[in-house]
CSV table of C-alpha atoms and ligand atoms in Angstrom, one decimal:
chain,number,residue,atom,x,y,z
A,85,UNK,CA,128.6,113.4,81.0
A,86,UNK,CA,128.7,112.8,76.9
A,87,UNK,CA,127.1,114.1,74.3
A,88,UNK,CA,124.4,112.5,72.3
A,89,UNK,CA,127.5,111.3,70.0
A,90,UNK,CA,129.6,109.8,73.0
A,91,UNK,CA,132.1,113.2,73.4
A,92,UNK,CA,132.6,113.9,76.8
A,93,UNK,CA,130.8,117.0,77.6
A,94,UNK,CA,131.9,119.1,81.4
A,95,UNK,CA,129.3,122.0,82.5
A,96,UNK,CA,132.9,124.3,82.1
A,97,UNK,CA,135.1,125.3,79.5
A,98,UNK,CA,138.8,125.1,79.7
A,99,UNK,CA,140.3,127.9,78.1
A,100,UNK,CA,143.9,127.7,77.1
A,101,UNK,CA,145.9,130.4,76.4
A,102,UNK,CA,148.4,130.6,73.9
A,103,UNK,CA,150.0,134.2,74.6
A,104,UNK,CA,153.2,134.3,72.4
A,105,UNK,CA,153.7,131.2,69.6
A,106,UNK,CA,156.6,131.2,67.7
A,107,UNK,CA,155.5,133.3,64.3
A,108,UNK,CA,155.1,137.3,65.5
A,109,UNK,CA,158.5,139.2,66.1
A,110,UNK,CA,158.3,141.7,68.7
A,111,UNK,CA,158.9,144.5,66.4
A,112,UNK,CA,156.2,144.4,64.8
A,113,UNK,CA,153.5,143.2,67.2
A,114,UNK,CA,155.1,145.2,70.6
A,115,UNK,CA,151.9,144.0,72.8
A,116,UNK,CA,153.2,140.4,72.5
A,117,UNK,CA,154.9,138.8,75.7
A,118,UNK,CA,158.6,137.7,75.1
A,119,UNK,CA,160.5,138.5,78.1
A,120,UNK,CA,160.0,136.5,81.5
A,121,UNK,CA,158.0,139.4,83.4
A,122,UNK,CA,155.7,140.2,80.4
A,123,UNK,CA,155.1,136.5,80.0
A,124,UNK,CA,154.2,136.2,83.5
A,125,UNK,CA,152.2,139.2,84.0
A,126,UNK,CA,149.5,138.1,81.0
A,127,UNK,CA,149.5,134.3,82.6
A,128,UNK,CA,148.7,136.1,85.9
A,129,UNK,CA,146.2,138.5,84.1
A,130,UNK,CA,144.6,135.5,82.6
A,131,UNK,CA,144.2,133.3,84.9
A,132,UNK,CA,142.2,135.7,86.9
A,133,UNK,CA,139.9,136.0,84.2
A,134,UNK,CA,139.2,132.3,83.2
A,135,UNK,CA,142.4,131.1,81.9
A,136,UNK,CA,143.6,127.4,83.4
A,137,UNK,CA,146.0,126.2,81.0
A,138,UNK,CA,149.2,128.1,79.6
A,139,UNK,CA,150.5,126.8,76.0
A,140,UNK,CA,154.2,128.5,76.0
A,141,UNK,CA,156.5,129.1,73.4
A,142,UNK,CA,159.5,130.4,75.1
A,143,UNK,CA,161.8,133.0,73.3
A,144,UNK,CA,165.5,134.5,74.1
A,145,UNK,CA,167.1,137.8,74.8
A,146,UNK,CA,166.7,138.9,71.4
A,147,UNK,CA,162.9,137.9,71.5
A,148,UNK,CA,163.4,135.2,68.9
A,149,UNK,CA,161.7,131.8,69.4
A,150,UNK,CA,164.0,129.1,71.5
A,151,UNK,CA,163.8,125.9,72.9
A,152,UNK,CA,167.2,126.6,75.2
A,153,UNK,CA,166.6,124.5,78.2
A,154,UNK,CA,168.0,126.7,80.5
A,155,UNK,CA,165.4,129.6,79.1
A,156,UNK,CA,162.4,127.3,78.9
A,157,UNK,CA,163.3,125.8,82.8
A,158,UNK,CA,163.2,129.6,83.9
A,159,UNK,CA,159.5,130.7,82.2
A,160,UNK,CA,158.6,127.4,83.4
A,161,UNK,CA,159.5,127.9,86.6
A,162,UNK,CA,158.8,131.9,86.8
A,163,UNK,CA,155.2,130.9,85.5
A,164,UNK,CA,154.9,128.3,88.4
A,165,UNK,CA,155.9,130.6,91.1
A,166,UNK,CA,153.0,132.9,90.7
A,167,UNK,CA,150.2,131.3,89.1
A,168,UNK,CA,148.5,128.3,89.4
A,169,UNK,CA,147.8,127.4,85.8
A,170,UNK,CA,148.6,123.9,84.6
A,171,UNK,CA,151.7,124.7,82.6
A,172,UNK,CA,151.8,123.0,78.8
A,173,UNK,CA,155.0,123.4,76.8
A,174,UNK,CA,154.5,123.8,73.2
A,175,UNK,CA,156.5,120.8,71.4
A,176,UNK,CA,155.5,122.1,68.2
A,177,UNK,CA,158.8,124.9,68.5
A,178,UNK,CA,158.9,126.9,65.1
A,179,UNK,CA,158.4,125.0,61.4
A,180,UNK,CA,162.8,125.8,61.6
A,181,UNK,CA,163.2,124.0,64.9
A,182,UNK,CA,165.2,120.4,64.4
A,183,UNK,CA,162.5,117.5,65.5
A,184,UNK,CA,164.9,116.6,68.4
A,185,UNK,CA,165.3,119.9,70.2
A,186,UNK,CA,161.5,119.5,69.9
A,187,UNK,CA,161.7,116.6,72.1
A,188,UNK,CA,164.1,117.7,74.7
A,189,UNK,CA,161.7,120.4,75.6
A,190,UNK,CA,160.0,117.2,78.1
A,191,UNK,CA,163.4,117.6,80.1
A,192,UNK,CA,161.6,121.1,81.3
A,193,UNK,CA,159.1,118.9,82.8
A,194,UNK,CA,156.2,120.9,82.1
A,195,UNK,CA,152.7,119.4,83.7
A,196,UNK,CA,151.5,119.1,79.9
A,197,UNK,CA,152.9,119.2,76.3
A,198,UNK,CA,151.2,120.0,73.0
A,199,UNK,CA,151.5,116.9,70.4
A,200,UNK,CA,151.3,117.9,66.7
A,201,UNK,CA,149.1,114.8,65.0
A,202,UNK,CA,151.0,115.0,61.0
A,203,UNK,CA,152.7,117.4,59.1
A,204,UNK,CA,151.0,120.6,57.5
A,205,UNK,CA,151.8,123.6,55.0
A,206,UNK,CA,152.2,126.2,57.3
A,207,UNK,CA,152.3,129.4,55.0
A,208,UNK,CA,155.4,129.0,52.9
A,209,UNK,CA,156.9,126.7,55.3
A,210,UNK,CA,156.1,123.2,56.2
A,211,UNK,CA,155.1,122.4,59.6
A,212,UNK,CA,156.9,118.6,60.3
A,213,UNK,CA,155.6,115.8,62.3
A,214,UNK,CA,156.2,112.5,60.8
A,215,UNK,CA,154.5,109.6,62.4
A,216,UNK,CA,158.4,108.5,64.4
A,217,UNK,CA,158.2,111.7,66.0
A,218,UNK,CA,154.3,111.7,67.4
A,219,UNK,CA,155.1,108.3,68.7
A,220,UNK,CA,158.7,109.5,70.1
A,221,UNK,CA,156.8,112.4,71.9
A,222,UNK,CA,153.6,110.5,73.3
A,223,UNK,CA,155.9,107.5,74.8
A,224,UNK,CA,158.2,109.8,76.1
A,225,UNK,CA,155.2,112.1,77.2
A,226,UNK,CA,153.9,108.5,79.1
A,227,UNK,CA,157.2,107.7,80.2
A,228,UNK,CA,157.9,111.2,82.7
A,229,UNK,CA,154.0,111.6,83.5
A,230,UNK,CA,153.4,114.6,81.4
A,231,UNK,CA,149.7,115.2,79.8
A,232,UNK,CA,149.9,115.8,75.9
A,233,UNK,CA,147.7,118.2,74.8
A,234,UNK,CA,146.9,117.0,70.9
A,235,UNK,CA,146.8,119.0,67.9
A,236,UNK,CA,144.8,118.5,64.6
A,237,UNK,CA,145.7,120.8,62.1
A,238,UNK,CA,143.1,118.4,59.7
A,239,UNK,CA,140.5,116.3,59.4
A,240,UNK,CA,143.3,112.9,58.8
A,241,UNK,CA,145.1,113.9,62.2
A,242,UNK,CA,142.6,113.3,64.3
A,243,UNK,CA,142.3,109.5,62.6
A,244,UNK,CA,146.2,109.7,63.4
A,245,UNK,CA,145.2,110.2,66.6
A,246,UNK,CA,143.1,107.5,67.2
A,247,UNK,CA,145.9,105.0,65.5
A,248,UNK,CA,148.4,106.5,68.1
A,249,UNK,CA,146.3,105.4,70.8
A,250,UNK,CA,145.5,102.4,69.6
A,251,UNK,CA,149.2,101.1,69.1
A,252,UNK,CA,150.5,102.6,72.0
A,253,UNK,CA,148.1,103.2,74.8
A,254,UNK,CA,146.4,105.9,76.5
A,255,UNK,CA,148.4,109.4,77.3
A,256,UNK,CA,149.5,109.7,81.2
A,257,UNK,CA,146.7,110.4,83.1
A,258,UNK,CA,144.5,108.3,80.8
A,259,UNK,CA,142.0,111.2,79.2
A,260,UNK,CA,142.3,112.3,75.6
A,261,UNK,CA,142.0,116.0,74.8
A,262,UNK,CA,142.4,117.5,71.4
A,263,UNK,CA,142.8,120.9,70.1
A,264,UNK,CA,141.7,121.4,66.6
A,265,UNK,CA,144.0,124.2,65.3
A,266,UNK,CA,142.0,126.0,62.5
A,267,UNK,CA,142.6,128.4,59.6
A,268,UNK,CA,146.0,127.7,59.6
A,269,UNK,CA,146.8,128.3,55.9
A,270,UNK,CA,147.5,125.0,54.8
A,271,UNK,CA,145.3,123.4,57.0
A,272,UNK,CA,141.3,123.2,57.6
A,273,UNK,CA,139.5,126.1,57.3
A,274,UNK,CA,138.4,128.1,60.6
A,275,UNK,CA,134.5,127.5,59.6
A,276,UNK,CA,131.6,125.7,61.7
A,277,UNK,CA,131.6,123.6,58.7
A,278,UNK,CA,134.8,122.2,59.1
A,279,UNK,CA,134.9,121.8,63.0
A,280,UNK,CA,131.4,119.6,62.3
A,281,UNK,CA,132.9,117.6,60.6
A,282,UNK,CA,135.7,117.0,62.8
A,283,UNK,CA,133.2,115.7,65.3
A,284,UNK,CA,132.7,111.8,64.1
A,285,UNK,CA,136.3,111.2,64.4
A,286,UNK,CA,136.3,112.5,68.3
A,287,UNK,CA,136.0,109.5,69.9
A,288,UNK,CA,133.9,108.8,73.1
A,289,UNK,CA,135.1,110.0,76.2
A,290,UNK,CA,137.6,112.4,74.8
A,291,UNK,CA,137.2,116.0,75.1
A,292,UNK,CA,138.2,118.6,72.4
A,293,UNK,CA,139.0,122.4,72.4
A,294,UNK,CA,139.2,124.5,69.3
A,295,UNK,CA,141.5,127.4,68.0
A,296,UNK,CA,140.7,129.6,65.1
A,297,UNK,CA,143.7,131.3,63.5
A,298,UNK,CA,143.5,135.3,62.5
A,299,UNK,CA,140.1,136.5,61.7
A,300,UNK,CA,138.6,133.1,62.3
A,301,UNK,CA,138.9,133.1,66.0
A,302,UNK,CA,135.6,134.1,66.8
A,303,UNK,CA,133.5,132.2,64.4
A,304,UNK,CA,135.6,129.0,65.6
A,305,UNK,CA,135.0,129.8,69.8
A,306,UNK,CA,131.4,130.0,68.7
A,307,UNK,CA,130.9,126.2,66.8
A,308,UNK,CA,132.8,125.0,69.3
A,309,UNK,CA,131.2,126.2,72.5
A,310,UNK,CA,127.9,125.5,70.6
A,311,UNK,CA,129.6,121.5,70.1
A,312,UNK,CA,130.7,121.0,73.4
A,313,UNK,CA,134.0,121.7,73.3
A,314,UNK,CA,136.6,123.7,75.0
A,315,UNK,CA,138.6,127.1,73.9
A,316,UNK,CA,142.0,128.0,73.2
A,317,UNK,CA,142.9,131.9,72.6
A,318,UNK,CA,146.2,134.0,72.7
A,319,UNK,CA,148.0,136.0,70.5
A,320,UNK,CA,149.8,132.8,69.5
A,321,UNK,CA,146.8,132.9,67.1
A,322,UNK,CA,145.1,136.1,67.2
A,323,UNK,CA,146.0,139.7,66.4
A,324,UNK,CA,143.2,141.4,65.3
A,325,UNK,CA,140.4,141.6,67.6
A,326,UNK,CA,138.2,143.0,64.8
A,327,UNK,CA,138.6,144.2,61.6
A,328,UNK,CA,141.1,147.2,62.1
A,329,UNK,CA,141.7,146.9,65.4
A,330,UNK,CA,144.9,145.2,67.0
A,331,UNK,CA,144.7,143.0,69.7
A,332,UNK,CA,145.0,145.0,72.9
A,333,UNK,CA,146.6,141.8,74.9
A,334,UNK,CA,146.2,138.5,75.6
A,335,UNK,CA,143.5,139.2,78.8
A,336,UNK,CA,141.2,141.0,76.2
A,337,UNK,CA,141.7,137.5,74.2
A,338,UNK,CA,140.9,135.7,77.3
A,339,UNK,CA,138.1,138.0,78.8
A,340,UNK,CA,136.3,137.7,75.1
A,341,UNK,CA,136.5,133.7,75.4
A,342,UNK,CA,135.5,133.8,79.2
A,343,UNK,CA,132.3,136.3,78.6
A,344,UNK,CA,131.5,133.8,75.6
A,345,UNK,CA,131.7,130.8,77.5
A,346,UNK,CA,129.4,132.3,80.3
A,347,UNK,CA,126.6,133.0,77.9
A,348,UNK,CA,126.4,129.7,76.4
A,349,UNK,CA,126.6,128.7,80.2
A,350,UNK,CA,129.3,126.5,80.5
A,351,UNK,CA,131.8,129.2,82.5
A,352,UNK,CA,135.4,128.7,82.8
A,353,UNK,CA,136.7,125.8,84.9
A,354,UNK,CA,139.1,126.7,87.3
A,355,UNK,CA,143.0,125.4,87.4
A,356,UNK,CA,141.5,122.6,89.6
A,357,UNK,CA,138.6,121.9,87.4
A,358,UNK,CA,141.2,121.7,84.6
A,359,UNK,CA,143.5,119.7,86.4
A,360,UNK,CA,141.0,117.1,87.1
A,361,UNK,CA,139.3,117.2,83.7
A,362,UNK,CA,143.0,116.6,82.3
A,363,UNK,CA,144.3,114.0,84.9
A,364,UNK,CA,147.5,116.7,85.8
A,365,UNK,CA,147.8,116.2,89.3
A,366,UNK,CA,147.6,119.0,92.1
A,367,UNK,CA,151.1,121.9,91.8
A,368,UNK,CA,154.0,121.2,93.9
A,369,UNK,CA,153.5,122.8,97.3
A,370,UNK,CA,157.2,124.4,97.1
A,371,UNK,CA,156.4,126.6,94.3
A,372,UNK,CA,154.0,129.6,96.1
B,279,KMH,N1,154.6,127.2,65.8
B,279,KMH,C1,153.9,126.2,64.9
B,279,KMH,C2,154.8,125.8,63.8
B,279,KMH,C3,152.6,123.7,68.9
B,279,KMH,O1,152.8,124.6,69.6
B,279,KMH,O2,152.6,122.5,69.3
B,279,KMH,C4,153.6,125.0,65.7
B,279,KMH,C5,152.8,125.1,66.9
B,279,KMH,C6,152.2,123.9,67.4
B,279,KMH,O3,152.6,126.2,67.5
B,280,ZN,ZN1,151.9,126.6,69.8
């Protein structure tokens, strides 16, 4: 199905959760999932309440952001064993992270990788994705069969994106999906105004999912179920539910997104329903 632009429109949301990023230290957010177990107890809580894709940021003993193979292999793998969500490793790392380490994170072989469009101000800090790198990370992404997930921090990316596919072909599994990441400060504002005008430059046949940093989760998960598109939630983003109140966990994130997507009648897809709207082929059999 597509909208009356071209967008390709499904009669479910996908909702990603991001449940840990790379910004928040434990100490001063303790609800946020660091170590294996807590990681995969809010994938598990998630997934049964609409959650079908997992965006992971993986961090160490000391609960500081990594992208140590050995670490990332064993969330990946602890993840696997006990859910079924399609598992998508962040490339994006932390604005310190060096660009290659960013890369070798495909060695983890993940079903499905973010891909950050162009550098951004994040904050204070700058937030690097030359051009060599996107193409690095979608050929390679090609190359071992793993879905990108993009990510459009502004407006230009999403014309990066379209030059990307242009020059080197399709992503594996041949269907584009975009996340616009929002209200990152440096970035486009979290505001219906800015996701609208995001929509000419999401070509037909792609899909797109939104994210709305801090307080401008909710008004974002609103423009874009009421455009189409698909949700991402976590407390990669968000951790204020409402003004005052702290974010509980990532399954009140996840429940909120879920409930939302039911009233506007376009319920969460399953991890098949993801799978298939992605082009990430069925789990390996061995894993449960
Ligand atoms: N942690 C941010 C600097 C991604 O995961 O691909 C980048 C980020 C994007 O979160
Ligand atoms: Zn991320």
């Amino acid at each position: 199905m597509t909208s009356g632009t071209g967008r390709a429109t499904t009669s479910g949301t996908l909702i990603t959760l991001a449940p840990t990023g790379a910004e928040s230290a434990k100490a001063d957010v303790p609800a946020l999932p660091v170590t294996v177990d807590e990681v995969v107890a809010t994938a598990r809580d998630c997934e049964a309440l609409g959650a079908a894709v997992v965006h992971l940021h993986v961090r160490d003993l000391d609960t500081r952001p990594t992208l140590d193979l050995v670490r990332v292999r064993e969330v990946v793998a602890a993840v696997r064993e006990s859910t079924d969500l399609v598992v998508q490793l962040s490339s994006g790392g932390a604005v310190t992270d060096p660009l290659p380490d960013r890369v070798a994170v495909l060695d983890a072989e993940p079903d499905a990788a973010s891909l950050s469009l162009g550098t951004v101000n994040f904050g204070r800090d700058v937030f690097s994705n030359p051009w060599d790198l996107i193409v690095e990370l979608h050929t390679q992404m090609r190359e071992r069969g793993i879905v990108p997930e993009y990510e459009a921090f502004d407006l230009g990316h999403l014309a990066t994106l379209s030059r990307l596919l242009d020059r080197h072909g399709p992503p594996h599994g041949g269907h584009v999906h975009v996340d616009l990441v929002m209200g990152v400060p440096g970035g486009m504002p979290g505001t219906t105004a800015a996701l609208a005008a995001c929509l000419p430059a999401i070509e037909p046949g792609w899909t797109f999912a939104a994210t709305g940093v801090g307080r401008t989760s909710l008004p974002v998960m609103l423009a874009a179920l009421s455009a189409g598109g698909h949700l991402r939630v976590g407390m990669e983003d968000t951790l204020t539910y409402a003004p005052d109140e702290p974010v509980r966990d990532n399954a009140q994130l996840v429940a909120r997104a879920a409930g939302l997507a039911r009233i506007a009648q376009r319920p969460a897809l399953t991890t098949t329903e993801a799978r298939e709207l992605l082009g990430i082929s069925a789990p390996q059999e061995a894993s449960r």
